[in-house]
mmCIF file of N, CA and C in Angstrom:
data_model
loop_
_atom_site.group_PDB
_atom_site.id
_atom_site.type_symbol
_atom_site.label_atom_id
_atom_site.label_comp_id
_atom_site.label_asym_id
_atom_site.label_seq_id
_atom_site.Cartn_x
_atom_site.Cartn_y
_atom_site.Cartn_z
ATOM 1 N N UNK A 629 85.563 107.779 123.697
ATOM 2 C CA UNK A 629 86.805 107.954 124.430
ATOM 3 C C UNK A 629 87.984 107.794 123.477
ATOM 4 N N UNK A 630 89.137 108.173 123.533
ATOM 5 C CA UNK A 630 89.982 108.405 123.081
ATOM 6 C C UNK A 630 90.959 108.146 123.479
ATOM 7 N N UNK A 631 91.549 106.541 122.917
ATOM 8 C CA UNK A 631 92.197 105.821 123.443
ATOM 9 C C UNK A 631 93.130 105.254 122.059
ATOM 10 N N UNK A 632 94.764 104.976 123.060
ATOM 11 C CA UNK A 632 95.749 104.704 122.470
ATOM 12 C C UNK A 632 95.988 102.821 122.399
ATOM 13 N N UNK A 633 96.095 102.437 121.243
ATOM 14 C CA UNK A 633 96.149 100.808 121.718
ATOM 15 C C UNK A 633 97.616 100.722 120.881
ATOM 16 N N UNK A 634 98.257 99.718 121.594
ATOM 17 C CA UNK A 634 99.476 99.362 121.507
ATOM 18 C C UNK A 634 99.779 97.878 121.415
ATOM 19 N N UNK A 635 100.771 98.346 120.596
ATOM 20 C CA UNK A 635 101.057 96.287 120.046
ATOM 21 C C UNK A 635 102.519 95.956 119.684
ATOM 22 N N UNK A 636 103.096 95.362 120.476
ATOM 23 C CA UNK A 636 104.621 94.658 120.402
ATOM 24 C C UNK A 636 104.735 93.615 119.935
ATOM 25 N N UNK A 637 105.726 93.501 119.239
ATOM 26 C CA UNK A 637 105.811 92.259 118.080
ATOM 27 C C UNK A 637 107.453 91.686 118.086
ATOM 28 N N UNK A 638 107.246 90.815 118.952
ATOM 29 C CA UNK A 638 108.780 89.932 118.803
ATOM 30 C C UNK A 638 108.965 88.936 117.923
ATOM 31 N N UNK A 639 110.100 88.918 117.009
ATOM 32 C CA UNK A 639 110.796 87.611 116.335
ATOM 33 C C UNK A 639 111.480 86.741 116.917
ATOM 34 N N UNK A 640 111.184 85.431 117.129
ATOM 35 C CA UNK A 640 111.571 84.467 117.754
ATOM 36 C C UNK A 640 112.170 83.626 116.574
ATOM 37 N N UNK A 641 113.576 83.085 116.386
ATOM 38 C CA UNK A 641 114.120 82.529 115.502
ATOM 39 C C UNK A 641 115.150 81.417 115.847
ATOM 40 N N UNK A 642 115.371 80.670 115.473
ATOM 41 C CA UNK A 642 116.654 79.166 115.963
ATOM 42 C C UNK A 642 117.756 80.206 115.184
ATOM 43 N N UNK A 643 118.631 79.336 115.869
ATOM 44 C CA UNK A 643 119.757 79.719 115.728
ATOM 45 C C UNK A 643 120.788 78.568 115.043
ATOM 46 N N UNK A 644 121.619 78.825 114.673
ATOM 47 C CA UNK A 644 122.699 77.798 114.206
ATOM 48 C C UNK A 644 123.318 76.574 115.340
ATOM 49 N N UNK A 645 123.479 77.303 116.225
ATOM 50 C CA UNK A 645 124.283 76.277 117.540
ATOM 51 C C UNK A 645 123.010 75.659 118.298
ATOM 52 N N UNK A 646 121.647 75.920 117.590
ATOM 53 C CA UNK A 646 120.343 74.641 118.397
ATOM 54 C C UNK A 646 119.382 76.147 119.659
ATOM 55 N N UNK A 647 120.510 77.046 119.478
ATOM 56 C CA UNK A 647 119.643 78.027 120.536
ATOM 57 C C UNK A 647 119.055 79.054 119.549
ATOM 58 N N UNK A 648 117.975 79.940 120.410
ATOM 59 C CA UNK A 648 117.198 80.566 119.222
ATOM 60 C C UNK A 648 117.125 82.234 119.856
ATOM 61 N N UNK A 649 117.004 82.618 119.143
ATOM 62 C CA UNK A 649 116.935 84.178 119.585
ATOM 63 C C UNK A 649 115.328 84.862 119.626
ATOM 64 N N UNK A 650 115.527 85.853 120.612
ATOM 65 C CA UNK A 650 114.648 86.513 120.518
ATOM 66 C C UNK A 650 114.571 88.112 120.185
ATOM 67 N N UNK A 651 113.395 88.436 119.363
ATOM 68 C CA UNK A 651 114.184 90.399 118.688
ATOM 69 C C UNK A 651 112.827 91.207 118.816
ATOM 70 N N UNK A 652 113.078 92.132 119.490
ATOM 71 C CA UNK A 652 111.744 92.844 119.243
ATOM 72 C C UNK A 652 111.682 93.955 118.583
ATOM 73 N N UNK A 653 111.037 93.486 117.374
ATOM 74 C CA UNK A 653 110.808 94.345 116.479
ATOM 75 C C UNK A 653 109.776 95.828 116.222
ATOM 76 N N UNK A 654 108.658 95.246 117.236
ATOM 77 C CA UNK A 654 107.903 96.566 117.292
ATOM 78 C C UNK A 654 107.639 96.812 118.748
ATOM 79 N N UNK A 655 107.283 98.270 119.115
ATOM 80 C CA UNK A 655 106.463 98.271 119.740
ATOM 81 C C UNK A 655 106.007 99.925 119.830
ATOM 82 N N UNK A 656 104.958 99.888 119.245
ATOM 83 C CA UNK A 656 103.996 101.062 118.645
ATOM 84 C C UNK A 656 102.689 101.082 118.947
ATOM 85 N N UNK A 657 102.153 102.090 118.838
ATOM 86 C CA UNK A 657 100.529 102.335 118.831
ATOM 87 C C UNK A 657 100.218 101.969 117.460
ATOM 88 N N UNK A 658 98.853 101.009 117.374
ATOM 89 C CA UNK A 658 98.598 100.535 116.280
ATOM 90 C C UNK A 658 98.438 101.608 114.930
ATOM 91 N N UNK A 659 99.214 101.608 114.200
ATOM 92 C CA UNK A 659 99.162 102.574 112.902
ATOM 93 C C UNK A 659 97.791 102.118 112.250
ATOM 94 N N UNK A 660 97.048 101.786 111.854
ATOM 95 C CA UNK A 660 95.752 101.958 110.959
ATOM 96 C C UNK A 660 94.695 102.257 112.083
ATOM 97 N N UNK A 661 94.789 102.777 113.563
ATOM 98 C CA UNK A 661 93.837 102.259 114.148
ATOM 99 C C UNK A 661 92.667 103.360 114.402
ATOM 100 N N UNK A 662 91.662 102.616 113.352
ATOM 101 C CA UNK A 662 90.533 103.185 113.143
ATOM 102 C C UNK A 662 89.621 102.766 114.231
ATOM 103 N N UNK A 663 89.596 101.522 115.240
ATOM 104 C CA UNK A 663 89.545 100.593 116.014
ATOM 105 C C UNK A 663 90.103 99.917 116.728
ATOM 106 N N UNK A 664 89.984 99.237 117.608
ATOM 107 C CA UNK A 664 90.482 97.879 118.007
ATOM 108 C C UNK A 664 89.794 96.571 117.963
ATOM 109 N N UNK A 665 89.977 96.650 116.317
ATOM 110 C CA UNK A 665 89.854 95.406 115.561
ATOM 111 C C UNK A 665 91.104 94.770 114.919
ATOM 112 N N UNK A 666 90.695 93.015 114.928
ATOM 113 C CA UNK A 666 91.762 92.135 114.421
ATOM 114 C C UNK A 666 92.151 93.033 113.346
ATOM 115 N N UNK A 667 91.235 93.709 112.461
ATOM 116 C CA UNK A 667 91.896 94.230 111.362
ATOM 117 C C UNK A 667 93.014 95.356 111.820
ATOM 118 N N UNK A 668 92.536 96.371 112.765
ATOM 119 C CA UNK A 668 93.455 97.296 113.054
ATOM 120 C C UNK A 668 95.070 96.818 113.310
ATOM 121 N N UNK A 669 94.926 95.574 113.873
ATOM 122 C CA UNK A 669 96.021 94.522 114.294
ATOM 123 C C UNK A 669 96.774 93.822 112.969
ATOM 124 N N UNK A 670 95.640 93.618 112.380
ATOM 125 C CA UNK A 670 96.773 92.635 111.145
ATOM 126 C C UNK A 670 97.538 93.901 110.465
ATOM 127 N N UNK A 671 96.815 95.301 110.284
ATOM 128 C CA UNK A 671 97.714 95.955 108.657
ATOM 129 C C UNK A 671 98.948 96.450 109.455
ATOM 130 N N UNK A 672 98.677 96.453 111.160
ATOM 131 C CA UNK A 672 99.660 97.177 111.951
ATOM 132 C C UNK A 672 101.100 95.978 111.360
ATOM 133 N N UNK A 673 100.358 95.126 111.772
ATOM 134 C CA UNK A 673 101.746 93.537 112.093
ATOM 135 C C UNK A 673 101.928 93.383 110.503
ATOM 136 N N UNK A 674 101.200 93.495 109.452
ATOM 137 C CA UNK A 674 101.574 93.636 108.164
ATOM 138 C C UNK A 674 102.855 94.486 107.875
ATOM 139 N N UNK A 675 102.144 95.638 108.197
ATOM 140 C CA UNK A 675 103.397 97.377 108.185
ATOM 141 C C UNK A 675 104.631 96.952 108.743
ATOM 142 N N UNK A 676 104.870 96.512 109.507
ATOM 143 C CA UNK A 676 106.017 95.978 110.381
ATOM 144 C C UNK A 676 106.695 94.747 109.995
ATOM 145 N N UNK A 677 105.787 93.575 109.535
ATOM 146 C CA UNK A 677 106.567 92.693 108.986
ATOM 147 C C UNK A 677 107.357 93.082 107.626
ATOM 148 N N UNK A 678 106.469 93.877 106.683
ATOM 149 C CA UNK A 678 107.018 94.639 105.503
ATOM 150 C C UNK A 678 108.330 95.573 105.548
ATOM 151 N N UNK A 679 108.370 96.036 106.812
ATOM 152 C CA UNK A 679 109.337 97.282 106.832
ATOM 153 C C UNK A 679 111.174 95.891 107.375
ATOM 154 N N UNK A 680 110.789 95.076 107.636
ATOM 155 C CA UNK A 680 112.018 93.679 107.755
ATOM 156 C C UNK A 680 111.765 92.712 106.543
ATOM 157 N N UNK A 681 110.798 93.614 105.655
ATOM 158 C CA UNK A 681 110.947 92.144 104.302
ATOM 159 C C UNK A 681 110.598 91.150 104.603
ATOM 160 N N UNK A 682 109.317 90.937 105.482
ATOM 161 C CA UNK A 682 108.969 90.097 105.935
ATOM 162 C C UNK A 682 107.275 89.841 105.642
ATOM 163 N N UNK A 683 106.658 88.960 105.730
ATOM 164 C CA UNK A 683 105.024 88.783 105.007
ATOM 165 C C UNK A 683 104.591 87.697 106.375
ATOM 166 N N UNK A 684 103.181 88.268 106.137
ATOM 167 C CA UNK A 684 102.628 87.283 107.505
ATOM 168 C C UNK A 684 102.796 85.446 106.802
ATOM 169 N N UNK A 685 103.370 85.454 106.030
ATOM 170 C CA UNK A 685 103.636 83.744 105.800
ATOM 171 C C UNK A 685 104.991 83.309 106.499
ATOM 172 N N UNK A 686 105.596 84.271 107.110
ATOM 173 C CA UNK A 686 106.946 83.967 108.058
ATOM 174 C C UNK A 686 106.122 83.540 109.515
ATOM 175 N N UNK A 687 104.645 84.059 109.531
ATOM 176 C CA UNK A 687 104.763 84.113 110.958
ATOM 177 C C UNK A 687 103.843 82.257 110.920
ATOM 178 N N UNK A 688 104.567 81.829 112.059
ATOM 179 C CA UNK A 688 104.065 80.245 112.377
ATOM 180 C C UNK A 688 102.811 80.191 113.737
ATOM 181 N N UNK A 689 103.009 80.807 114.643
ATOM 182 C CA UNK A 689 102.312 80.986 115.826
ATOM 183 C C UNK A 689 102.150 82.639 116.354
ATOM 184 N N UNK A 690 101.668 82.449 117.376
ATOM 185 C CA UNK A 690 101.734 83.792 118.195
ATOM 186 C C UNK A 690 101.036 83.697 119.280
ATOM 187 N N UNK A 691 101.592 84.516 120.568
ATOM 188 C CA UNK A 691 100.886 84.036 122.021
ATOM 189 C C UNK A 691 100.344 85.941 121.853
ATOM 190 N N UNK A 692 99.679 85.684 122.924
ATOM 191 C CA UNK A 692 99.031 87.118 123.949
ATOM 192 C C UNK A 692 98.071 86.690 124.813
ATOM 193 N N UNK A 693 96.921 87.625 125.281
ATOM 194 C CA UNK A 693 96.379 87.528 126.184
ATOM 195 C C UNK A 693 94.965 86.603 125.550
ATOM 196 N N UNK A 694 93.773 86.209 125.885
ATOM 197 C CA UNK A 694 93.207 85.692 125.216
ATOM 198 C C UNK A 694 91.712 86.978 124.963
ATOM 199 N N UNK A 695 91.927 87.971 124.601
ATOM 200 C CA UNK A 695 90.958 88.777 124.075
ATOM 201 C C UNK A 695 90.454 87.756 122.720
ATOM 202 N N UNK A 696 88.998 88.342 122.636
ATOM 203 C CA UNK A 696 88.442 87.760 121.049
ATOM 204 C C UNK A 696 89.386 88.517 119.776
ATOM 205 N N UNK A 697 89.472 89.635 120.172
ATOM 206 C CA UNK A 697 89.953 90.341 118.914
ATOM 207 C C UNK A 697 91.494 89.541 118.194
ATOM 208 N N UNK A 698 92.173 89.155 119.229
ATOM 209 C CA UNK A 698 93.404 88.044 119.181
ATOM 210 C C UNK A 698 93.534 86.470 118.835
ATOM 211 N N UNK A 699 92.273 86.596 119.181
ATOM 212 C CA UNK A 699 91.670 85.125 118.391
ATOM 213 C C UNK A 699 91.130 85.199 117.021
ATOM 214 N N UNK A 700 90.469 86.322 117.078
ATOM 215 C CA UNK A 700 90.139 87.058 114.900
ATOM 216 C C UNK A 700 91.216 86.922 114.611
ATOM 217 N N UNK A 701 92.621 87.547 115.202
ATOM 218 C CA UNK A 701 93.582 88.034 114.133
ATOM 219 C C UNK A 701 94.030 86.526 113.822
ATOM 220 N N UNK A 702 94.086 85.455 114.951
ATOM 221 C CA UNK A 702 94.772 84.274 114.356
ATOM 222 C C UNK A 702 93.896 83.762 113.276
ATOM 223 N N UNK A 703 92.766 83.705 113.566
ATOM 224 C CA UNK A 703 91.945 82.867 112.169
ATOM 225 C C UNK A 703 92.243 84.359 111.234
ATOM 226 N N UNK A 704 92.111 85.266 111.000
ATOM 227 C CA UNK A 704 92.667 86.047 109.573
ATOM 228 C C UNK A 704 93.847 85.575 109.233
ATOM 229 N N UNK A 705 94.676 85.182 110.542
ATOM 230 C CA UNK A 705 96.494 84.906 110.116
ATOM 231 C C UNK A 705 96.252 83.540 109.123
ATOM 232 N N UNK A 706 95.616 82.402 109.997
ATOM 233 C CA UNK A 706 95.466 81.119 109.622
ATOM 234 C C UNK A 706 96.444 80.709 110.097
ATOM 235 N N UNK A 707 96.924 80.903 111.212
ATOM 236 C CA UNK A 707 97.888 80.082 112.191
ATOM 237 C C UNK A 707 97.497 79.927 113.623
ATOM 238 N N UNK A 708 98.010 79.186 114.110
ATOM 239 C CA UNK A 708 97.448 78.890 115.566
ATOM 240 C C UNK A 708 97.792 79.573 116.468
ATOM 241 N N UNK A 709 96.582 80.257 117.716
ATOM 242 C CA UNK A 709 96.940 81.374 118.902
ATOM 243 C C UNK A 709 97.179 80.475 120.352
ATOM 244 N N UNK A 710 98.141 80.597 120.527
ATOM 245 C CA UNK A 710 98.306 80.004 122.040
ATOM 246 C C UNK A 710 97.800 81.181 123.010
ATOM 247 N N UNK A 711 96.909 81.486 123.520
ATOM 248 C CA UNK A 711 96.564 82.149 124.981
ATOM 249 C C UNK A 711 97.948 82.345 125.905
ATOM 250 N N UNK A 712 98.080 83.399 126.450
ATOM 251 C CA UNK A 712 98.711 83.595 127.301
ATOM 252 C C UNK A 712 98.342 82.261 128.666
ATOM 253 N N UNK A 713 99.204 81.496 129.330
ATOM 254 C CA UNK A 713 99.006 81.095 130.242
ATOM 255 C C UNK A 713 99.232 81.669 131.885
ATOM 256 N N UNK A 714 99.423 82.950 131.708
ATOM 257 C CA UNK A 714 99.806 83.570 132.990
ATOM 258 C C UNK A 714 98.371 84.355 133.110
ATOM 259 N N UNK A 715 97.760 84.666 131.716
ATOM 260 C CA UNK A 715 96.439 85.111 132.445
ATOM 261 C C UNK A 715 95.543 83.945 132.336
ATOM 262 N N UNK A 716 95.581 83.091 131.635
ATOM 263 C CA UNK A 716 94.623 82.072 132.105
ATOM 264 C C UNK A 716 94.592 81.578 133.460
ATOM 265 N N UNK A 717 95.549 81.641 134.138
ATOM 266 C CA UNK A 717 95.965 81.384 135.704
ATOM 267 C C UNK A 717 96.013 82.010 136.617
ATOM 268 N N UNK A 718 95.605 83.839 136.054
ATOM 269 C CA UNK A 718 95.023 84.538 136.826
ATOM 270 C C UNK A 718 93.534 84.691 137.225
ATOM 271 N N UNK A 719 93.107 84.378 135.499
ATOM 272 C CA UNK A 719 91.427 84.488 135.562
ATOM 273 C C UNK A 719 90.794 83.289 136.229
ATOM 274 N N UNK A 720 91.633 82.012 136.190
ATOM 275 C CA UNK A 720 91.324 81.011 136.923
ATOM 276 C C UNK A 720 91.422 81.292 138.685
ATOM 277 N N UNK A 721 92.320 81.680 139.176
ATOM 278 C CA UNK A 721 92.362 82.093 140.311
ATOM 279 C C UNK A 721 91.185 83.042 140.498
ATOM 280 N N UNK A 722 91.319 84.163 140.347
ATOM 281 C CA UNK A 722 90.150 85.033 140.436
ATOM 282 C C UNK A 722 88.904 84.361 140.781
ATOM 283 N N UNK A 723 88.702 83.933 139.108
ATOM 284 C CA UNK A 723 87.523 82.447 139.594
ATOM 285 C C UNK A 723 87.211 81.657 140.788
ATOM 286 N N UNK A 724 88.349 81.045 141.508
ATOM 287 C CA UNK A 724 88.145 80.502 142.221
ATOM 288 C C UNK A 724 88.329 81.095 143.618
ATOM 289 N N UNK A 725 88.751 82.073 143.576
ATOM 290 C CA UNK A 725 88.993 83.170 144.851
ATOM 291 C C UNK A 725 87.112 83.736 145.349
ATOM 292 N N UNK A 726 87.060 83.833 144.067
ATOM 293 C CA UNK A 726 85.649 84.279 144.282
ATOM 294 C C UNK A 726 84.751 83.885 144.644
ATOM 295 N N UNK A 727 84.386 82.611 144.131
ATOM 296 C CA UNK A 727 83.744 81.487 144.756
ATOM 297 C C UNK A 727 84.073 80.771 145.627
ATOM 298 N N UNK A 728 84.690 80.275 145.979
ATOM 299 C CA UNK A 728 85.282 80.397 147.768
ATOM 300 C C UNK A 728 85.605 80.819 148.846
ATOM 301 N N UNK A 729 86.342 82.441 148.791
ATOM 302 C CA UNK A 729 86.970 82.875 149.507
ATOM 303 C C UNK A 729 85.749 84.095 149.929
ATOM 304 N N UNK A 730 85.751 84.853 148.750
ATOM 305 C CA UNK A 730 85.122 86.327 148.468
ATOM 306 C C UNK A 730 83.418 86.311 149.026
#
């Protein structure tokens, strides 16, 4: 099948007056994507950090959904993945909809 995968990439930064901004820098169909692999993901978020002079040693964290492939890219990053908590609280519901209700 022949499928388009897509990946948005916001900069989250402090600010001088204690508040911090938020910038979104990408949002594209993954450029190397031979796959949808962490790798297809890192050279994408590479390409993009490069094109702002930027190197994945700027990046400190990163949230999304909790796919495995998002959990590769953090151990390739070597920074820590926070899970989305809006789908953990869906899949939890679900969960429990199911087994109770359903």
């Amino acid at each position: 099948a022949n499928r388009i995968y897509y990946i948005g990439i916001y900069a989250v930064y402090p600010l001088p007056d204690n508040e911090k901004a938020k910038t979104l820098l990408a949002i594209c169909p993954l450029v190397f994507a031979r796959d949808h692999s962490a790798n297809s993901y890192y050279e994408t978020l590479v390409a993009t950090l490069t094109y702002y002079g930027k190197n994945v040693e700027n990046l400190v964290w990163f949230t999304t959904d909790n796919c495995n492939v998002n959990q590769a890219l953090a151990n390739i990053l070597n920074i820590p993945f926070v899970g989305c908590y809006s789908h953990k609280l869906n899949l939890a519901m679900k969960h429990y909809l199911t087994n109770n209700y359903l």
